[in-house]
PDB file of C-alpha atoms in Angstrom:
ATOM      1  CA  MET R  90     132.516  30.199 123.251  1.00 51.00           C
ATOM      2  CA  PHE R  91     131.339  26.612 123.215  1.00 62.00           C
ATOM      3  CA  GLU R  92     131.966  25.806 126.311  1.00 75.00           C
ATOM      4  CA  THR R  93     129.225  22.563 127.069  1.00 82.00           C
ATOM      5  CA  GLN R  94     128.470  21.305 130.373  1.00 88.00           C
ATOM      6  CA  GLN R  95     130.637  18.636 130.186  1.00 89.00           C
ATOM      7  CA  ASN R  96     133.702  21.301 129.424  1.00 87.00           C
ATOM      8  CA  ARG R  97     132.662  22.707 132.495  1.00 90.00           C
ATOM      9  CA  GLU R  98     133.401  20.264 134.027  1.00 93.00           C
ATOM     10  CA  ALA R  99     136.353  19.207 133.421  1.00 92.00           C
ATOM     11  CA  GLU R 100     137.447  22.632 133.786  1.00 94.00           C
ATOM     12  CA  ALA R 101     136.077  22.418 137.487  1.00 96.00           C
ATOM     13  CA  ALA R 102     137.845  18.983 138.179  1.00 96.00           C
ATOM     14  CA  GLY R 103     141.169  20.404 135.735  1.00 96.00           C
ATOM     15  CA  LEU R 104     141.251  23.226 138.658  1.00 97.00           C
ATOM     16  CA  GLN R 105     140.214  21.208 141.607  1.00 97.00           C
ATOM     17  CA  ARG R 106     143.949  19.298 141.063  1.00 96.00           C
ATOM     18  CA  LEU R 107     145.837  22.638 140.802  1.00 96.00           C
ATOM     19  CA  ALA R 108     144.493  23.781 143.728  1.00 95.00           C
ATOM     20  CA  ASP R 109     144.770  20.748 145.306  1.00 94.00           C
ATOM     21  CA  ALA R 110     148.343  21.151 144.073  1.00 93.00           C
ATOM     22  CA  MET R 111     148.827  24.663 145.617  1.00 92.00           C
ATOM     23  CA  GLY R 112     146.974  24.039 149.093  1.00 91.00           C
ATOM     24  CA  CYS R 113     144.643  26.678 148.012  1.00 92.00           C
ATOM     25  CA  LYS R 114     140.611  26.239 147.420  1.00 96.00           C
ATOM     26  CA  VAL R 115     139.167  27.460 144.023  1.00 97.00           C
ATOM     27  CA  LYS R 116     135.957  29.063 142.802  1.00 96.00           C
ATOM     28  CA  GLN R 117     135.437  28.313 139.144  1.00 95.00           C
ATOM     29  CA  THR R 118     134.649  31.913 137.439  1.00 92.00           C
ATOM     30  CA  ASP R 119     131.878  32.387 134.872  1.00 86.00           C
ATOM     31  CA  SER R 120     132.072  31.012 131.532  1.00 74.00           C
ATOM     32  CA  LEU R 121     132.089  34.724 130.238  1.00 76.00           C
ATOM     33  CA  GLU R 122     134.836  35.535 132.307  1.00 82.00           C
ATOM     34  CA  ARG R 123     138.434  36.565 131.053  1.00 88.00           C
ATOM     35  CA  TRP R 124     140.297  33.276 133.216  1.00 93.00           C
ATOM     36  CA  ASP R 125     138.744  30.123 134.458  1.00 95.00           C
ATOM     37  CA  GLY R 126     139.771  30.093 138.306  1.00 96.00           C
ATOM     38  CA  THR R 127     139.961  32.205 141.070  1.00 96.00           C
ATOM     39  CA  LEU R 128     142.599  29.823 143.479  1.00 96.00           C
ATOM     40  CA  PHE R 129     142.740  31.247 147.029  1.00 94.00           C
ATOM     41  CA  ARG R 130     143.502  30.864 150.852  1.00 92.00           C
ATOM     42  CA  GLY R 131     141.024  32.196 153.197  1.00 90.00           C
ATOM     43  CA  ASP R 132     140.147  35.516 151.814  1.00 90.00           C
ATOM     44  CA  ARG R 133     143.490  36.002 150.265  1.00 93.00           C
ATOM     45  CA  VAL R 134     143.724  35.726 146.084  1.00 94.00           C
ATOM     46  CA  ALA R 135     146.897  33.404 145.908  1.00 94.00           C
ATOM     47  CA  ALA R 136     146.602  32.915 142.032  1.00 95.00           C
ATOM     48  CA  LEU R 137     144.107  32.709 138.883  1.00 96.00           C
ATOM     49  CA  ALA R 138     144.388  30.128 136.165  1.00 97.00           C
ATOM     50  CA  GLU R 139     143.132  29.980 132.765  1.00 96.00           C
ATOM     51  CA  TYR R 140     142.470  25.606 132.235  1.00 96.00           C
ATOM     52  CA  LYS R 141     142.431  23.921 129.094  1.00 92.00           C
ATOM     53  CA  GLU R 142     141.711  20.099 127.937  1.00 89.00           C
ATOM     54  CA  LYS R 143     142.989  19.673 125.004  1.00 82.00           C
ATOM     55  CA  GLY R 144     143.539  16.668 122.584  1.00 69.00           C
ATOM     56  CA  LYS R 145     147.053  17.657 121.433  1.00 63.00           C
ATOM     57  CA  VAL R 146     149.919  20.283 121.028  1.00 65.00           C
ATOM     58  CA  TYR R 147     149.811  21.633 117.699  1.00 64.00           C
ATOM     59  CA  GLY R 148     153.059  20.399 115.977  1.00 62.00           C
ATOM     60  CA  GLY R 149     153.501  17.031 118.387  1.00 61.00           C
ATOM     61  CA  LEU R 150     155.727  16.769 121.043  1.00 57.00           C
ATOM     62  CA  GLY R 151     159.546  16.480 119.599  1.00 49.00           C
ATOM     63  CA  THR R 152     161.642  13.467 120.119  1.00 44.00           C
ATOM     64  CA  ASP R 153     161.886  14.204 123.949  1.00 45.00           C
ATOM     65  CA  GLY R 154     158.507  14.500 124.353  1.00 48.00           C
ATOM     66  CA  TYR R 155     158.547  18.112 125.596  1.00 48.00           C
ATOM     67  CA  ASN R 156     160.429  20.147 122.795  1.00 54.00           C
ATOM     68  CA  GLY R 157     158.556  20.414 119.303  1.00 64.00           C
ATOM     69  CA  GLY R 158     155.126  21.913 119.588  1.00 84.00           C
ATOM     70  CA  SER R 159     153.167  24.550 120.401  1.00 87.00           C
ATOM     71  CA  LEU R 160     149.931  25.293 122.585  1.00 89.00           C
ATOM     72  CA  TYR R 161     147.732  28.662 122.427  1.00 91.00           C
ATOM     73  CA  LEU R 162     145.931  31.214 124.206  1.00 93.00           C
ATOM     74  CA  ASP R 163     143.360  33.535 123.610  1.00 92.00           C
ATOM     75  CA  LEU R 164     144.861  37.095 123.864  1.00 94.00           C
ATOM     76  CA  SER R 165     142.419  38.770 125.334  1.00 93.00           C
ATOM     77  CA  LYS R 166     142.991  35.592 128.071  1.00 94.00           C
ATOM     78  CA  TRP R 167     146.855  36.180 128.029  1.00 95.00           C
ATOM     79  CA  VAL R 168     146.483  40.341 128.762  1.00 95.00           C
ATOM     80  CA  THR R 169     144.147  39.747 131.413  1.00 95.00           C
ATOM     81  CA  LEU R 170     146.462  37.123 132.962  1.00 96.00           C
ATOM     82  CA  THR R 171     149.445  39.028 132.486  1.00 95.00           C
ATOM     83  CA  ASN R 172     147.508  42.472 133.543  1.00 95.00           C
ATOM     84  CA  PHE R 173     146.528  40.548 136.899  1.00 95.00           C
ATOM     85  CA  GLU R 174     150.310  39.013 136.920  1.00 93.00           C
ATOM     86  CA  LEU R 175     151.848  43.102 136.745  1.00 92.00           C
ATOM     87  CA  SER R 176     149.047  44.474 139.009  1.00 93.00           C
ATOM     88  CA  GLN R 177     148.797  42.293 141.551  1.00 92.00           C
ATOM     89  CA  LEU R 178     152.185  40.201 141.766  1.00 90.00           C
ATOM     90  CA  LEU R 179     150.573  37.317 141.936  1.00 92.00           C
ATOM     91  CA  PRO R 180     150.825  34.000 139.893  1.00 94.00           C
ATOM     92  CA  ALA R 181     148.561  33.402 136.579  1.00 96.00           C
ATOM     93  CA  TYR R 182     148.670  29.449 135.335  1.00 97.00           C
ATOM     94  CA  TYR R 183     147.797  28.094 132.305  1.00 97.00           C
ATOM     95  CA  MET R 184     146.764  24.478 132.945  1.00 96.00           C
ATOM     96  CA  VAL R 185     146.496  22.361 129.990  1.00 93.00           C
ATOM     97  CA  GLU R 186     145.191  18.492 129.981  1.00 92.00           C
ATOM     98  CA  LEU R 187     146.841  16.326 127.745  1.00 88.00           C
ATOM     99  CA  LYS R 188     146.170  12.901 127.113  1.00 83.00           C
ATOM    100  CA  LEU R 189     150.041  12.586 128.760  1.00 82.00           C
ATOM    101  CA  GLY R 190     148.461  14.686 131.920  1.00 88.00           C
ATOM    102  CA  ASP R 191     148.239  18.061 133.615  1.00 93.00           C
ATOM    103  CA  TYR R 192     150.833  20.349 132.338  1.00 93.00           C
ATOM    104  CA  LEU R 193     151.247  24.247 133.923  1.00 94.00           C
ATOM    105  CA  VAL R 194     153.236  27.226 132.925  1.00 96.00           C
ATOM    106  CA  ARG R 195     153.345  31.022 135.189  1.00 95.00           C
ATOM    107  CA  ILE R 196     152.446  33.409 132.509  1.00 95.00           C
ATOM    108  CA  GLY R 197     154.661  36.066 134.015  1.00 91.00           C
ATOM    109  CA  GLU R 198     157.636  33.777 133.229  1.00 91.00           C
ATOM    110  CA  LEU R 199     157.310  33.500 129.641  1.00 93.00           C
ATOM    111  CA  MET R 200     159.594  35.993 127.650  1.00 91.00           C
ATOM    112  CA  PRO R 201     157.980  37.708 124.921  1.00 89.00           C
ATOM    113  CA  MET R 202     160.613  36.771 122.467  1.00 90.00           C
ATOM    114  CA  ASP R 203     159.562  33.174 122.970  1.00 91.00           C
ATOM    115  CA  LEU R 204     156.244  33.310 121.815  1.00 94.00           C
ATOM    116  CA  SER R 205     153.833  34.984 118.614  1.00 92.00           C
ATOM    117  CA  ILE R 206     150.788  36.049 118.106  1.00 94.00           C
ATOM    118  CA  GLU R 207     148.407  34.432 115.213  1.00 92.00           C
ATOM    119  CA  MET R 208     145.515  34.175 114.174  1.00 91.00           C
ATOM    120  CA  LYS R 209     144.025  30.449 115.431  1.00 85.00           C
ATOM    121  CA  GLY R 210     140.825  29.227 115.868  1.00 78.00           C
ATOM    122  CA  ARG R 211     138.396  26.464 115.804  1.00 70.00           C
ATOM    123  CA  LYS R 212     137.516  25.474 111.949  1.00 69.00           C
ATOM    124  CA  ASP R 213     135.827  22.171 112.933  1.00 67.00           C
ATOM    125  CA  ARG R 214     132.865  23.585 112.710  1.00 64.00           C
ATOM    126  CA  PRO R 215     130.486  26.034 110.805  1.00 64.00           C
ATOM    127  CA  ASP R 216     129.067  28.114 113.434  1.00 62.00           C
ATOM    128  CA  ALA R 217     132.804  28.356 114.801  1.00 58.00           C
ATOM    129  CA  VAL R 218     133.547  31.297 112.593  1.00 61.00           C
ATOM    130  CA  ASN R 219     133.595  33.572 115.213  1.00 66.00           C
ATOM    131  CA  ASP R 220     136.335  31.634 117.637  1.00 73.00           C
ATOM    132  CA  ILE R 221     138.642  32.811 114.730  1.00 83.00           C
ATOM    133  CA  CYS R 222     141.078  34.994 117.112  1.00 88.00           C
ATOM    134  CA  PRO R 223     144.602  36.629 117.910  1.00 94.00           C
ATOM    135  CA  THR R 224     146.056  33.689 119.653  1.00 93.00           C
ATOM    136  CA  VAL R 225     149.609  33.490 121.620  1.00 95.00           C
ATOM    137  CA  ARG R 226     151.267  30.892 120.723  1.00 93.00           C
ATOM    138  CA  ILE R 227     153.424  29.308 123.513  1.00 94.00           C
ATOM    139  CA  PRO R 228     155.926  26.910 122.595  1.00 92.00           C
ATOM    140  CA  PHE R 229     154.765  23.269 124.379  1.00 89.00           C
ATOM    141  CA  LYS R 230     158.549  23.329 126.256  1.00 89.00           C
ATOM    142  CA  PHE R 231     157.638  25.753 128.707  1.00 92.00           C
ATOM    143  CA  PHE R 232     154.860  23.991 130.373  1.00 92.00           C
ATOM    144  CA  MET R 233     155.841  21.365 133.122  1.00 92.00           C
ATOM    145  CA  PRO R 234     153.888  18.681 134.326  1.00 93.00           C
ATOM    146  CA  LEU R 235     151.674  19.611 136.964  1.00 94.00           C
ATOM    147  CA  LYS R 236     153.052  16.780 139.703  1.00 91.00           C
ATOM    148  CA  ASP R 237     156.362  18.622 139.353  1.00 90.00           C
ATOM    149  CA  TYR R 238     155.832  22.062 139.030  1.00 88.00           C
ATOM    150  CA  PHE R 239     155.241  22.796 142.514  1.00 83.00           C
ATOM    151  CA  THR R 240     157.959  19.815 143.998  1.00 79.00           C
ATOM    152  CA  VAL R 241     160.427  22.390 141.780  1.00 72.00           C
ATOM    153  CA  TYR R 242     159.433  25.263 142.606  1.00 64.00           C
ATOM    154  CA  GLY R 243     157.622  25.238 145.450  1.00 60.00           C
ATOM    155  CA  ASP R 244     154.718  28.186 146.045  1.00 57.00           C
ATOM    156  CA  ASP R 245     157.136  30.724 147.852  1.00 51.00           C
ATOM    157  CA  ASP R 246     156.748  32.845 145.139  1.00 48.00           C
ATOM    158  CA  PHE R 247     153.525  34.268 146.706  1.00 50.00           C
ATOM    159  CA  PRO R 248     154.727  37.133 147.948  1.00 48.00           C
ATOM    160  CA  SER R 249     153.401  37.991 151.434  1.00 49.00           C
ATOM    161  CA  LYS R 250     151.091  40.958 152.500  1.00 50.00           C
ATOM    162  CA  ALA R 251     153.658  42.870 154.466  1.00 53.00           C
ATOM    163  CA  GLN R 252     155.967  42.365 150.661  1.00 47.00           C
ATOM    164  CA  GLN R 253     152.935  43.688 148.873  1.00 48.00           C
ATOM    165  CA  GLU R 254     152.700  47.008 150.885  1.00 54.00           C
ATOM    166  CA  GLU R 255     156.426  47.480 150.853  1.00 53.00           C
ATOM    167  CA  TRP R 256     156.676  46.765 147.046  1.00 48.00           C
ATOM    168  CA  MET R 257     153.991  49.722 146.911  1.00 48.00           C
ATOM    169  CA  PHE R 258     154.482  53.588 146.755  1.00 42.00           C
TER     170      PHE R 258
END
């Protein structure tokens, strides 16, 4: 809602880092879409991504740097990304750039019992009153550094076209 040109440039750079890690190309979406980037190989969509540049993890990082705090994602964006995962059998990622580096979580790997929905939003500006909305609280312990994510998980979890057709009724 309050994206500046600087925000869009940081978003484009972050999405490009994700695309590079996945061996994909990326198309940044219009600022009015419910996700920030579409990752693709050739003419096939490989994933959707939401990117945020954050100054902090709410509640802190905890003593080991991972457990402790949480990050938030607008509920409408969460619903869009979840629906994409369920309907297309392809990943949707939430990528967060922190001072510690880039962190990533796959939306479809999160369990509802680990999440909560809370009213959150900007309170630092008088014109931000409309930015307070339902958000999904995601514990930071579920995020993994981008530099390690595809080394651990690889990208073999993208179903092939043949697998997708086999799963259809």
